[in-house]
PDB file of C-alpha atoms in Angstrom:
ATOM      1  CA  MET B   1     -10.878 -10.309  13.004  1.00 65.00           C
ATOM      2  CA  GLN B   2     -10.486 -13.589  14.852  1.00 81.00           C
ATOM      3  CA  THR B   3     -10.705 -15.831  11.786  1.00 83.00           C
ATOM      4  CA  VAL B   4      -7.732 -14.084  10.152  1.00 84.00           C
ATOM      5  CA  LYS B   5      -5.729 -14.289  13.382  1.00 87.00           C
ATOM      6  CA  LYS B   6      -6.549 -17.966  13.822  1.00 87.00           C
ATOM      7  CA  TYR B   7      -5.656 -18.723  10.202  1.00 85.00           C
ATOM      8  CA  VAL B   8      -2.295 -16.924  10.223  1.00 85.00           C
ATOM      9  CA  LEU B   9      -1.248 -18.305  13.615  1.00 86.00           C
ATOM     10  CA  GLY B  10      -2.303 -21.787  12.520  1.00 86.00           C
ATOM     11  CA  ASN B  11      -0.181 -21.514   9.372  1.00 82.00           C
ATOM     12  CA  SER B  12       3.298 -20.691  10.718  1.00 81.00           C
ATOM     13  CA  GLY B  13       2.528 -17.050  11.500  1.00 84.00           C
ATOM     14  CA  SER B  14       3.230 -14.822  14.488  1.00 86.00           C
ATOM     15  CA  GLU B  15       1.222 -12.059  16.149  1.00 86.00           C
ATOM     16  CA  GLU B  16       3.239  -9.553  14.106  1.00 86.00           C
ATOM     17  CA  ASP B  17       2.337 -11.426  10.917  1.00 86.00           C
ATOM     18  CA  VAL B  18      -1.348 -11.214  11.875  1.00 86.00           C
ATOM     19  CA  SER B  19      -1.253  -7.420  12.047  1.00 85.00           C
ATOM     20  CA  ASP B  20       0.720  -7.221   8.772  1.00 86.00           C
ATOM     21  CA  VAL B  21      -1.759  -9.476   6.976  1.00 86.00           C
ATOM     22  CA  PHE B  22      -4.686  -7.550   8.419  1.00 81.00           C
ATOM     23  CA  GLN B  23      -3.238  -4.210   7.269  1.00 84.00           C
ATOM     24  CA  ASP B  24      -2.345  -5.520   3.809  1.00 83.00           C
ATOM     25  CA  THR B  25      -5.833  -6.988   3.452  1.00 83.00           C
ATOM     26  CA  ILE B  26      -7.406  -3.646   4.300  1.00 84.00           C
ATOM     27  CA  ILE B  27      -5.185  -1.956   1.706  1.00 83.00           C
ATOM     28  CA  VAL B  28      -6.154  -4.478  -1.001  1.00 81.00           C
ATOM     29  CA  LEU B  29      -9.840  -4.096  -0.147  1.00 78.00           C
ATOM     30  CA  TYR B  30      -9.541  -0.291  -0.117  1.00 77.00           C
ATOM     31  CA  ASN B  31      -7.802  -0.326  -3.522  1.00 79.00           C
ATOM     32  CA  GLN B  32     -10.550  -2.524  -4.953  1.00 78.00           C
ATOM     33  CA  ILE B  33     -13.242  -0.203  -3.596  1.00 80.00           C
ATOM     34  CA  THR B  34     -11.601   2.977  -4.862  1.00 77.00           C
ATOM     35  CA  SER B  35     -10.916   1.523  -8.302  1.00 79.00           C
ATOM     36  CA  ASP B  36     -14.470   0.160  -8.636  1.00 76.00           C
ATOM     37  CA  SER B  37     -13.113  -3.365  -9.091  1.00 75.00           C
ATOM     38  CA  LEU B  38     -14.871  -4.775  -6.022  1.00 72.00           C
ATOM     39  CA  HIS B  39     -17.576  -7.226  -7.056  1.00 72.00           C
ATOM     40  CA  LEU B  40     -18.842  -9.125  -4.044  1.00 70.00           C
ATOM     41  CA  THR B  41     -20.178 -12.591  -4.723  1.00 68.00           C
ATOM     42  CA  THR B  42     -20.276 -13.497  -1.032  1.00 68.00           C
ATOM     43  CA  ASP B  43     -20.605 -11.674   2.269  1.00 77.00           C
ATOM     44  CA  LEU B  44     -17.938  -9.074   3.074  1.00 77.00           C
ATOM     45  CA  LYS B  45     -16.546 -11.111   5.973  1.00 80.00           C
ATOM     46  CA  GLY B  46     -15.892 -14.118   3.714  1.00 78.00           C
ATOM     47  CA  TYR B  47     -14.453 -11.914   0.989  1.00 78.00           C
ATOM     48  CA  PHE B  48     -12.157 -10.190   3.508  1.00 82.00           C
ATOM     49  CA  PHE B  49     -10.959 -13.559   4.797  1.00 81.00           C
ATOM     50  CA  GLY B  50     -10.282 -14.723   1.233  1.00 83.00           C
ATOM     51  CA  ILE B  51      -8.103 -11.680   0.592  1.00 83.00           C
ATOM     52  CA  ALA B  52      -6.304 -12.225   3.909  1.00 86.00           C
ATOM     53  CA  ARG B  53      -5.665 -15.863   3.040  1.00 88.00           C
ATOM     54  CA  ASN B  54      -4.191 -14.841  -0.322  1.00 87.00           C
ATOM     55  CA  VAL B  55      -2.058 -12.127   1.286  1.00 87.00           C
ATOM     56  CA  TRP B  56      -0.691 -14.605   3.832  1.00 87.00           C
ATOM     57  CA  SER B  57       0.001 -17.203   1.132  1.00 86.00           C
ATOM     58  CA  ALA B  58       1.957 -14.633  -0.879  1.00 83.00           C
ATOM     59  CA  GLN B  59       3.951 -13.639   2.205  1.00 82.00           C
ATOM     60  CA  LEU B  60       4.727 -17.287   2.960  1.00 81.00           C
ATOM     61  CA  ARG B  61       5.958 -17.829  -0.614  1.00 80.00           C
ATOM     62  CA  LYS B  62       8.250 -14.806  -0.314  1.00 76.00           C
ATOM     63  CA  LYS B  63       9.580 -15.998   3.045  1.00 73.00           C
ATOM     64  CA  GLN B  64      10.153 -19.465   1.656  1.00 69.00           C
ATOM     65  CA  LYS B  65      12.297 -18.064  -1.158  1.00 61.00           C
ATOM     66  CA  THR B  66      14.459 -16.068   1.258  1.00 55.00           C
ATOM     67  CA  ILE B  67      15.074 -18.835   3.780  1.00 52.00           C
ATOM     68  CA  GLU B  68      18.247 -20.737   3.060  1.00 48.00           C
ATOM     69  CA  LEU B  69      17.906 -24.399   3.832  1.00 49.00           C
ATOM     70  CA  GLU B  70      20.993 -26.220   4.960  1.00 44.00           C
ATOM     71  CA  ILE B  71      20.588 -29.616   3.384  1.00 48.00           C
ATOM     72  CA  ASP B  72      23.346 -31.989   2.376  1.00 47.00           C
ATOM     73  CA  PRO B  73      23.448 -32.370  -1.396  1.00 49.00           C
ATOM     74  CA  PRO B  74      21.872 -35.645  -2.484  1.00 52.00           C
ATOM     75  CA  TYR B  75      24.000 -38.573  -3.495  1.00 49.00           C
ATOM     76  CA  GLU B  76      24.702 -38.781  -7.198  1.00 47.00           C
ATOM     77  CA  GLU B  77      22.601 -41.932  -7.630  1.00 46.00           C
ATOM     78  CA  GLU B  78      19.568 -40.411  -5.883  1.00 44.00           C
ATOM     79  CA  SER B  79      19.585 -37.245  -7.965  1.00 41.00           C
ATOM     80  CA  GLU B  80      19.816 -39.272 -11.179  1.00 43.00           C
ATOM     81  CA  GLU B  81      16.817 -41.377 -10.164  1.00 44.00           C
ATOM     82  CA  GLN B  82      14.707 -38.297  -9.476  1.00 50.00           C
ATOM     83  CA  TYR B  83      15.744 -36.506 -12.658  1.00 52.00           C
ATOM     84  CA  ASP B  84      13.479 -37.285 -15.604  1.00 65.00           C
ATOM     85  CA  PRO B  85      14.981 -35.973 -18.860  1.00 74.00           C
ATOM     86  CA  VAL B  86      11.888 -36.983 -20.863  1.00 74.00           C
ATOM     87  CA  LEU B  87       9.579 -34.989 -18.631  1.00 74.00           C
ATOM     88  CA  GLU B  88      11.934 -32.015 -18.710  1.00 79.00           C
ATOM     89  CA  ARG B  89      12.020 -32.048 -22.532  1.00 82.00           C
ATOM     90  CA  VAL B  90       8.239 -32.397 -22.747  1.00 81.00           C
ATOM     91  CA  ILE B  91       7.593 -29.539 -20.330  1.00 84.00           C
ATOM     92  CA  SER B  92      10.157 -27.347 -22.076  1.00 84.00           C
ATOM     93  CA  ARG B  93       8.528 -27.999 -25.466  1.00 86.00           C
ATOM     94  CA  ALA B  94       5.058 -27.355 -24.052  1.00 87.00           C
ATOM     95  CA  PHE B  95       6.243 -24.120 -22.428  1.00 86.00           C
ATOM     96  CA  GLN B  96       7.683 -22.926 -25.751  1.00 90.00           C
ATOM     97  CA  LYS B  97       4.297 -23.476 -27.403  1.00 91.00           C
ATOM     98  CA  LEU B  98       2.633 -21.042 -25.004  1.00 90.00           C
ATOM     99  CA  LYS B  99       2.049 -17.457 -26.098  1.00 92.00           C
ATOM    100  CA  PRO B 100       4.583 -14.891 -24.786  1.00 91.00           C
ATOM    101  CA  ASP B 101       2.127 -13.406 -22.271  1.00 91.00           C
ATOM    102  CA  GLN B 102       1.328 -16.902 -20.980  1.00 90.00           C
ATOM    103  CA  GLN B 103       5.034 -17.629 -20.547  1.00 89.00           C
ATOM    104  CA  MET B 104       5.431 -14.317 -18.759  1.00 90.00           C
ATOM    105  CA  VAL B 105       2.704 -15.147 -16.203  1.00 88.00           C
ATOM    106  CA  LEU B 106       4.390 -18.430 -15.286  1.00 85.00           C
ATOM    107  CA  ASN B 107       7.860 -16.850 -15.179  1.00 85.00           C
ATOM    108  CA  LEU B 108       6.695 -14.027 -12.914  1.00 87.00           C
ATOM    109  CA  PHE B 109       4.891 -16.474 -10.648  1.00 83.00           C
ATOM    110  CA  SER B 110       7.926 -18.762 -10.422  1.00 81.00           C
ATOM    111  CA  ASP B 111      10.033 -15.696  -9.585  1.00 81.00           C
ATOM    112  CA  GLY B 112       7.890 -15.335  -6.464  1.00 83.00           C
ATOM    113  CA  LEU B 113       5.843 -12.288  -7.455  1.00 85.00           C
ATOM    114  CA  SER B 114       2.443 -11.923  -5.847  1.00 89.00           C
ATOM    115  CA  TYR B 115      -0.698 -11.884  -7.956  1.00 88.00           C
ATOM    116  CA  GLU B 116      -0.967  -8.154  -7.318  1.00 90.00           C
ATOM    117  CA  GLU B 117       2.577  -7.599  -8.616  1.00 90.00           C
ATOM    118  CA  ILE B 118       1.869  -9.795 -11.641  1.00 90.00           C
ATOM    119  CA  ALA B 119      -1.278  -7.775 -12.378  1.00 91.00           C
ATOM    120  CA  ILE B 120       0.713  -4.548 -12.286  1.00 91.00           C
ATOM    121  CA  LYS B 121       3.578  -5.848 -14.454  1.00 90.00           C
ATOM    122  CA  MET B 122       1.191  -7.280 -17.046  1.00 91.00           C
ATOM    123  CA  ASN B 123      -1.325  -4.404 -16.987  1.00 91.00           C
ATOM    124  CA  LEU B 124      -4.150  -6.653 -15.797  1.00 89.00           C
ATOM    125  CA  LYS B 125      -7.215  -5.199 -14.100  1.00 88.00           C
ATOM    126  CA  ASN B 126      -6.422  -6.640 -10.658  1.00 89.00           C
ATOM    127  CA  GLU B 127      -4.974  -9.601  -8.791  1.00 87.00           C
ATOM    128  CA  VAL B 128      -8.110 -11.673  -9.375  1.00 90.00           C
ATOM    129  CA  TYR B 129      -7.470 -11.498 -13.119  1.00 89.00           C
ATOM    130  CA  ALA B 130      -3.802 -12.393 -12.551  1.00 89.00           C
ATOM    131  CA  ARG B 131      -4.798 -15.417 -10.458  1.00 88.00           C
ATOM    132  CA  ARG B 132      -7.299 -16.570 -13.098  1.00 89.00           C
ATOM    133  CA  LYS B 133      -4.811 -16.047 -15.933  1.00 89.00           C
ATOM    134  CA  LYS B 134      -2.141 -18.075 -14.132  1.00 88.00           C
ATOM    135  CA  TYR B 135      -4.636 -20.875 -13.507  1.00 89.00           C
ATOM    136  CA  LEU B 136      -5.717 -20.960 -17.152  1.00 90.00           C
ATOM    137  CA  VAL B 137      -2.111 -20.903 -18.390  1.00 88.00           C
ATOM    138  CA  LYS B 138      -1.169 -23.739 -16.043  1.00 88.00           C
ATOM    139  CA  GLU B 139      -4.101 -25.783 -17.346  1.00 89.00           C
ATOM    140  CA  ALA B 140      -3.084 -25.046 -20.944  1.00 89.00           C
ATOM    141  CA  LEU B 141       0.483 -26.130 -20.190  1.00 87.00           C
ATOM    142  CA  LEU B 142      -0.748 -29.385 -18.637  1.00 86.00           C
ATOM    143  CA  GLU B 143      -2.859 -30.093 -21.719  1.00 89.00           C
ATOM    144  CA  LEU B 144       0.125 -29.501 -23.996  1.00 89.00           C
ATOM    145  CA  VAL B 145       2.192 -31.883 -21.876  1.00 85.00           C
ATOM    146  CA  LYS B 146      -0.516 -34.567 -21.962  1.00 86.00           C
ATOM    147  CA  GLU B 147      -0.801 -34.267 -25.763  1.00 88.00           C
ATOM    148  CA  ASP B 148       2.955 -34.557 -26.349  1.00 87.00           C
ATOM    149  CA  PRO B 149       3.781 -37.817 -28.218  1.00 88.00           C
ATOM    150  CA  GLU B 150       6.981 -38.382 -26.241  1.00 84.00           C
ATOM    151  CA  TYR B 151       5.057 -38.023 -22.978  1.00 80.00           C
ATOM    152  CA  GLN B 152       2.388 -40.463 -24.192  1.00 82.00           C
ATOM    153  CA  GLU B 153       5.128 -42.930 -25.126  1.00 83.00           C
ATOM    154  CA  SER B 154       6.804 -42.625 -21.721  1.00 78.00           C
ATOM    155  CA  LEU B 155       3.475 -43.329 -20.015  1.00 77.00           C
ATOM    156  CA  ARG B 156       3.068 -46.536 -22.025  1.00 79.00           C
ATOM    157  CA  HIS B 157       6.545 -47.685 -20.991  1.00 75.00           C
ATOM    158  CA  GLN B 158       5.894 -47.015 -17.308  1.00 68.00           C
ATOM    159  CA  LYS B 159       2.883 -49.333 -17.191  1.00 60.00           C
TER     160      LYS B 159
END
C-alpha cells in the first residue's frame, strides 16, 4: 500500500521498515478479525492505515529507547534552572492519587510497551482499549495536577 510506504519513509523509516510495518499491520488486523473485535467506523483502507501508523509509532518509540545519545551532560546551572521541584512534587502527589490500574497503564507506557502489550498485560480487550485507557488516565492526572493547591500557588507566583 503506497500510503503506508510513503508514511513510513517520510517518518525516518527504511524500505525494510515498510515491509515490517506492513506485515505487523496485517497481523493486528487479522487478530482483530479472528477475535471479533474489529468494528469498522471508516473504510478498510483508512482503518488499515491507522493501524500501520500506530505500529510505526510504537516501533519508533522502541527504537528511540534503544538508541544511546552521546550528549555532554548539561552544566550544573542549566540543569538547576530546568528542574522544577514544585512541579515534580505536584505530579508525584497526583500520580499517587490515581488508582493502581491507572498507575500501571502509565508505568507500562513509560516503560516503552506498545498498546498491544499493555492490553495483554492488563487483560484489556485490545489495543484500542489500552490506548483509550491511557488517554483517560493522562487526562485524569492532568486534572489532579491542575487542582493541586501548590500548583495553583506556583502559577500565581509565575504571573
